[in-house]
Short mmCIF file of N, CA, C and O in Angstrom, two decimals:
data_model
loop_
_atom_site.label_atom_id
_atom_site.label_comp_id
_atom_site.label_asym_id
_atom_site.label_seq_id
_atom_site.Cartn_x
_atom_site.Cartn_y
_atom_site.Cartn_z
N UNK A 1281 32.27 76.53 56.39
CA UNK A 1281 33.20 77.56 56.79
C UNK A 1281 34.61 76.96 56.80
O UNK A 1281 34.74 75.83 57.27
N UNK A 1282 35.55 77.56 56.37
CA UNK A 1282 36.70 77.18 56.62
C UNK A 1282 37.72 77.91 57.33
O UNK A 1282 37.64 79.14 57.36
N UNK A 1283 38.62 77.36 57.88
CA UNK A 1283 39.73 77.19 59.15
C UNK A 1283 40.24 78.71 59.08
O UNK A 1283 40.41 79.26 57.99
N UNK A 1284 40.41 79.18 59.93
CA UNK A 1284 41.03 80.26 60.11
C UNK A 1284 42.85 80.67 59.66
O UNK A 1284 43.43 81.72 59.38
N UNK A 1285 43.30 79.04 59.80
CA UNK A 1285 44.55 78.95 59.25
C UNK A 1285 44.52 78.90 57.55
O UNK A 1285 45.46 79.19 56.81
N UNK A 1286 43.49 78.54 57.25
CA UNK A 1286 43.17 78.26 56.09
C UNK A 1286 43.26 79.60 55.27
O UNK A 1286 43.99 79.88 54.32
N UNK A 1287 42.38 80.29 55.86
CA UNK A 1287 42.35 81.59 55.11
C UNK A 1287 43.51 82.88 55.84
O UNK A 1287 43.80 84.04 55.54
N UNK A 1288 43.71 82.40 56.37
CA UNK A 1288 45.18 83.28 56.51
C UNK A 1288 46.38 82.69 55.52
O UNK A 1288 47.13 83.48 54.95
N UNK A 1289 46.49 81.33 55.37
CA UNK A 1289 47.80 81.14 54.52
C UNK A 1289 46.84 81.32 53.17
O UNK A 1289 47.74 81.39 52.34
N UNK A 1290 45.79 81.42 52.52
CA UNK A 1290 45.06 82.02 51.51
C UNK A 1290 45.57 83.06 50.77
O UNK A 1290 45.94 83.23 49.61
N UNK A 1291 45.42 84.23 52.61
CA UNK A 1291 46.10 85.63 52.28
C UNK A 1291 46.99 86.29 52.06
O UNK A 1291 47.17 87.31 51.39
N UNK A 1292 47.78 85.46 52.85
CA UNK A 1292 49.72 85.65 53.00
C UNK A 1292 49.73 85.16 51.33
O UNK A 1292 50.27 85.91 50.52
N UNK A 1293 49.24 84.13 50.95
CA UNK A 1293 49.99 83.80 49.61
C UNK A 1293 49.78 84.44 48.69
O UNK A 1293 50.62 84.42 47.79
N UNK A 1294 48.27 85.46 48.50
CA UNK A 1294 47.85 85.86 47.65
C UNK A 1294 48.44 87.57 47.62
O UNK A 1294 48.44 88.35 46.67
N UNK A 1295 48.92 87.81 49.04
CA UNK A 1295 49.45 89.48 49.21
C UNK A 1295 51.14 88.94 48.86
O UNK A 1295 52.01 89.80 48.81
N UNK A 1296 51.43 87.76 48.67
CA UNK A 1296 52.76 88.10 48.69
C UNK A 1296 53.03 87.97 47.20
O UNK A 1296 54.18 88.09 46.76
N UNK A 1297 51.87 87.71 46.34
CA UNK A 1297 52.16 87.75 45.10
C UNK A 1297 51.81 88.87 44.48
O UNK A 1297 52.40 89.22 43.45
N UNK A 1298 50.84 89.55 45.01
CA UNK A 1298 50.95 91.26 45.03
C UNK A 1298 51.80 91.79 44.96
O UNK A 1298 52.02 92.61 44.07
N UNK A 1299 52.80 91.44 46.15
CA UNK A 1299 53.93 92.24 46.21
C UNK A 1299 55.01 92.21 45.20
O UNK A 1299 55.73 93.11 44.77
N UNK A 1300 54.94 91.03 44.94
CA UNK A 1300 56.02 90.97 43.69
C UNK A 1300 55.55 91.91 42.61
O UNK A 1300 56.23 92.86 42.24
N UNK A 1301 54.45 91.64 42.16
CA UNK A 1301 53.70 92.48 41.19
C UNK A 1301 53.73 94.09 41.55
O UNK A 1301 53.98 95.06 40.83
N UNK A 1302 53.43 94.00 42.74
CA UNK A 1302 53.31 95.67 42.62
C UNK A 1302 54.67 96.33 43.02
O UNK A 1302 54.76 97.55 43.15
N UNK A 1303 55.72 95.49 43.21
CA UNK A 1303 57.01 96.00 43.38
C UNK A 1303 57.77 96.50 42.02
O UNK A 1303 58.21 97.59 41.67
N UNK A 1304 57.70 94.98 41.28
CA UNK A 1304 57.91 95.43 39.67
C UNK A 1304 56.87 96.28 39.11
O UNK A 1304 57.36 97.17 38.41
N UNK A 1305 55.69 96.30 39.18
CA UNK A 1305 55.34 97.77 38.74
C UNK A 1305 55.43 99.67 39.67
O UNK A 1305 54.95 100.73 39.28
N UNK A 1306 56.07 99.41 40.69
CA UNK A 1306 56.02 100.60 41.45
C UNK A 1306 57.53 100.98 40.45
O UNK A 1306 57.54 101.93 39.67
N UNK A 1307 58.76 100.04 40.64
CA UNK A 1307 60.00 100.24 40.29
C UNK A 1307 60.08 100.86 38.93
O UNK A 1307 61.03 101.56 38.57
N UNK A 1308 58.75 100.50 37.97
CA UNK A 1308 58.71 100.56 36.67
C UNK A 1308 58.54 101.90 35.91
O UNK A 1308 59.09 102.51 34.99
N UNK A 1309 57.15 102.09 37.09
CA UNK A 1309 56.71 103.84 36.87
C UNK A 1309 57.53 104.91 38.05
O UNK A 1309 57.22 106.10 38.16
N UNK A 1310 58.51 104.29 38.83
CA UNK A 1310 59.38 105.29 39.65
C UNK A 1310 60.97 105.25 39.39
O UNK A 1310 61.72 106.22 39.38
N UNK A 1311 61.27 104.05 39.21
CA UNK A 1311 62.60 104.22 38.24
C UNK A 1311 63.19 103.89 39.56
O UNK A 1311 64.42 103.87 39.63
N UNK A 1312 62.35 103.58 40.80
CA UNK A 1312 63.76 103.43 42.08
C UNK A 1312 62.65 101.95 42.80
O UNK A 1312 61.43 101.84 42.94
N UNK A 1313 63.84 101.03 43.10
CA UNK A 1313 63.37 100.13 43.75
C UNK A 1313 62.84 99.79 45.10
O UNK A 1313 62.04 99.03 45.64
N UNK A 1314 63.92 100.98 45.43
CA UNK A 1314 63.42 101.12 47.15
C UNK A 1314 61.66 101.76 47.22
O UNK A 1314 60.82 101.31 48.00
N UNK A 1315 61.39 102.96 46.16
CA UNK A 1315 60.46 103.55 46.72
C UNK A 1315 59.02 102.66 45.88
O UNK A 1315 57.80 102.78 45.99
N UNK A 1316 59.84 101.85 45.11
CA UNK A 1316 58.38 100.84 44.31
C UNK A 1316 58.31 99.96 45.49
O UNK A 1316 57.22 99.90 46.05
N UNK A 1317 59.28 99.28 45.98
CA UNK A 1317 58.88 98.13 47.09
C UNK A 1317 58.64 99.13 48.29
O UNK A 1317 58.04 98.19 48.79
N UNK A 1318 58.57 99.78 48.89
CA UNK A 1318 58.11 100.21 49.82
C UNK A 1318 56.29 100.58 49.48
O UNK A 1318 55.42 100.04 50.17
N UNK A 1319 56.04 101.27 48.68
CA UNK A 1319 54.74 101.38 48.29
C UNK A 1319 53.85 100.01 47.91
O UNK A 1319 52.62 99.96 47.90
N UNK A 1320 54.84 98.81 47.57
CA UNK A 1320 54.24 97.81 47.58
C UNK A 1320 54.10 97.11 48.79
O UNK A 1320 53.21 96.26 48.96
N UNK A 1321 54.82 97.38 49.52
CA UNK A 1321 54.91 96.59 51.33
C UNK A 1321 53.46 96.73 52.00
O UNK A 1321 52.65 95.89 52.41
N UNK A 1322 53.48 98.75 51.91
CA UNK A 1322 52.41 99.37 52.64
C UNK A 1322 51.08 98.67 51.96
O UNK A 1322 50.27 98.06 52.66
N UNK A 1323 50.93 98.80 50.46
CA UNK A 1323 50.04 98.52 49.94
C UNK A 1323 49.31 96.69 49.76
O UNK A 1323 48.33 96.11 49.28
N UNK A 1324 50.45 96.44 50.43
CA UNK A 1324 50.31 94.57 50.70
C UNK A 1324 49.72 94.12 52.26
O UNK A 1324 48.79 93.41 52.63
N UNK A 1325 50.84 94.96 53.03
CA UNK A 1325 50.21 94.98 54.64
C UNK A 1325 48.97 95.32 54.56
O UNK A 1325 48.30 94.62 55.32
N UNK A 1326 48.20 96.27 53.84
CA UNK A 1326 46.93 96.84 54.12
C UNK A 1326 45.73 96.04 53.43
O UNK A 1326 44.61 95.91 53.92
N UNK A 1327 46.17 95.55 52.26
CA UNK A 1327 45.51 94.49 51.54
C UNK A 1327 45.60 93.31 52.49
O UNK A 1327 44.47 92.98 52.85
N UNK A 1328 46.76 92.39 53.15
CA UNK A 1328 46.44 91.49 54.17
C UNK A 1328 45.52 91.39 54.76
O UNK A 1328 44.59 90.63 54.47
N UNK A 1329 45.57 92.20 55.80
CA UNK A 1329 44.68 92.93 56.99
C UNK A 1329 42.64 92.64 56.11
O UNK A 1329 41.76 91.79 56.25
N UNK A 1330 42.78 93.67 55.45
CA UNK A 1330 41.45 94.06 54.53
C UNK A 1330 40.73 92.46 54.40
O UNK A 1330 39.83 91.95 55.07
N UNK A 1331 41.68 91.80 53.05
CA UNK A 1331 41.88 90.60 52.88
C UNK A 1331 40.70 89.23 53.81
O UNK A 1331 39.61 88.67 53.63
N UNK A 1332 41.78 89.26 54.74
CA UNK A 1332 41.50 88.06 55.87
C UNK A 1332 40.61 88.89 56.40
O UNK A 1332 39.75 88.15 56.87
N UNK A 1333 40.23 90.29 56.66
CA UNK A 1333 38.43 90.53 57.41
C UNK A 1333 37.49 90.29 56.03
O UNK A 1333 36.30 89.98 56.09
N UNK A 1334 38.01 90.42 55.18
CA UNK A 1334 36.63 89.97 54.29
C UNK A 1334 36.14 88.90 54.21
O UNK A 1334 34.92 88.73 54.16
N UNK A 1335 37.25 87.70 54.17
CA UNK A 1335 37.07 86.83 54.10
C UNK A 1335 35.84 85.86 55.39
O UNK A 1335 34.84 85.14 55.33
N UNK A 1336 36.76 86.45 56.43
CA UNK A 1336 35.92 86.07 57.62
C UNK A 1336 34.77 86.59 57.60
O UNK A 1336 34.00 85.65 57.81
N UNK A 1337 34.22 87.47 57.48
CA UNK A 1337 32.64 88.19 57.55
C UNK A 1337 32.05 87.19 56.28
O UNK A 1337 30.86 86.97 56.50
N UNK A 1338 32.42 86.65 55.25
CA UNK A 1338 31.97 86.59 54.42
C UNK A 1338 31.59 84.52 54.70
O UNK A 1338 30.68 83.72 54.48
N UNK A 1339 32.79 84.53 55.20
CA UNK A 1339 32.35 82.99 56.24
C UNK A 1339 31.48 82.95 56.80
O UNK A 1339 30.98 81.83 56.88
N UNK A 1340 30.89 83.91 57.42
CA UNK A 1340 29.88 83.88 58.21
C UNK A 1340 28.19 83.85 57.82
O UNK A 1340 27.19 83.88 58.53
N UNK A 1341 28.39 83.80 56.29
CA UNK A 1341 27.19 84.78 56.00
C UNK A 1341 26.88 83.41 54.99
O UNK A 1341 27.50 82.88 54.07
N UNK A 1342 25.58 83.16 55.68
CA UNK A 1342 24.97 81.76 54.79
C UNK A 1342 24.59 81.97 53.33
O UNK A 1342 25.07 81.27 52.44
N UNK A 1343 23.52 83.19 53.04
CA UNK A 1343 23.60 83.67 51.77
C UNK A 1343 23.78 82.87 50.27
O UNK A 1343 24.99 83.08 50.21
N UNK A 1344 23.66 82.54 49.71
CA UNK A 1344 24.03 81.67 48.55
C UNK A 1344 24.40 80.81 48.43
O UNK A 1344 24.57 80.33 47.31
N UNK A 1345 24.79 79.98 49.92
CA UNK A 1345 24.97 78.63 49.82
C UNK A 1345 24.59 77.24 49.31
O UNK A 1345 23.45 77.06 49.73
N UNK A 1346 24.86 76.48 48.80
CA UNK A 1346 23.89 75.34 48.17
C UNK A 1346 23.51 74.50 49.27
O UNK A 1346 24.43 74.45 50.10
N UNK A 1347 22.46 73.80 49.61
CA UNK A 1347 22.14 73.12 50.82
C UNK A 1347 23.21 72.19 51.25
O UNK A 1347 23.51 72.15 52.44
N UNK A 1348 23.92 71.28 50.21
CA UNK A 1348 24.91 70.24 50.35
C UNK A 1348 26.25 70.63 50.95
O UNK A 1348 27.10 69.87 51.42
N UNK A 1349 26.28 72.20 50.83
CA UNK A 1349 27.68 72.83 51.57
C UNK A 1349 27.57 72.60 52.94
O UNK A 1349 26.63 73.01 53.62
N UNK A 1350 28.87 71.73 53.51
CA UNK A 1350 28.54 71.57 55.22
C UNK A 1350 29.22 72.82 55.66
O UNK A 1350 28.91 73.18 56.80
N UNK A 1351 29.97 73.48 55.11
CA UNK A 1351 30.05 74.35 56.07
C UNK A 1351 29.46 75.74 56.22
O UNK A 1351 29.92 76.77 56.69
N UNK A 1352 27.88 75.33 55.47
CA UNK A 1352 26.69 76.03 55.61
C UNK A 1352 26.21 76.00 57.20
O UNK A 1352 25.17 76.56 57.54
#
């Protein structure tokens, strides 16, 4: 299992590269920057959140582990 800090800076890094992405594509198909980055904010905050509970439930769950994994 790994660290709780671990998979939070996981998430932060991986939603904040979302955001870039889905900012330049909101701006792309709306023609306005404010309303592409705002749809990308909401849509990043909610992916965070989602994100880091999946992750954790999914820590938890022995399932497919190889025996040699310690944090089996």
């Amino acid at each position: 299992m790994e660290t709780r800090a671990r998979t939070l800076t996981k998430a932060i890094l991986w939603q904040a590269l979302g955001l870039v992405v889905m900012t330049a594509l909101g701006w792309l198909l709306t023609g306005s920057a404010g309303t592409g980055g705002s749809l990308a904010l909401a849509s990043t905050l909610v992916g965070l959140v989602t994100y880091v509970v999946y992750e954790r439930v999914w820590a938890g769950i022995r399932w497919g582990r190889l025996p040699h994994d310690r944090t089996a």
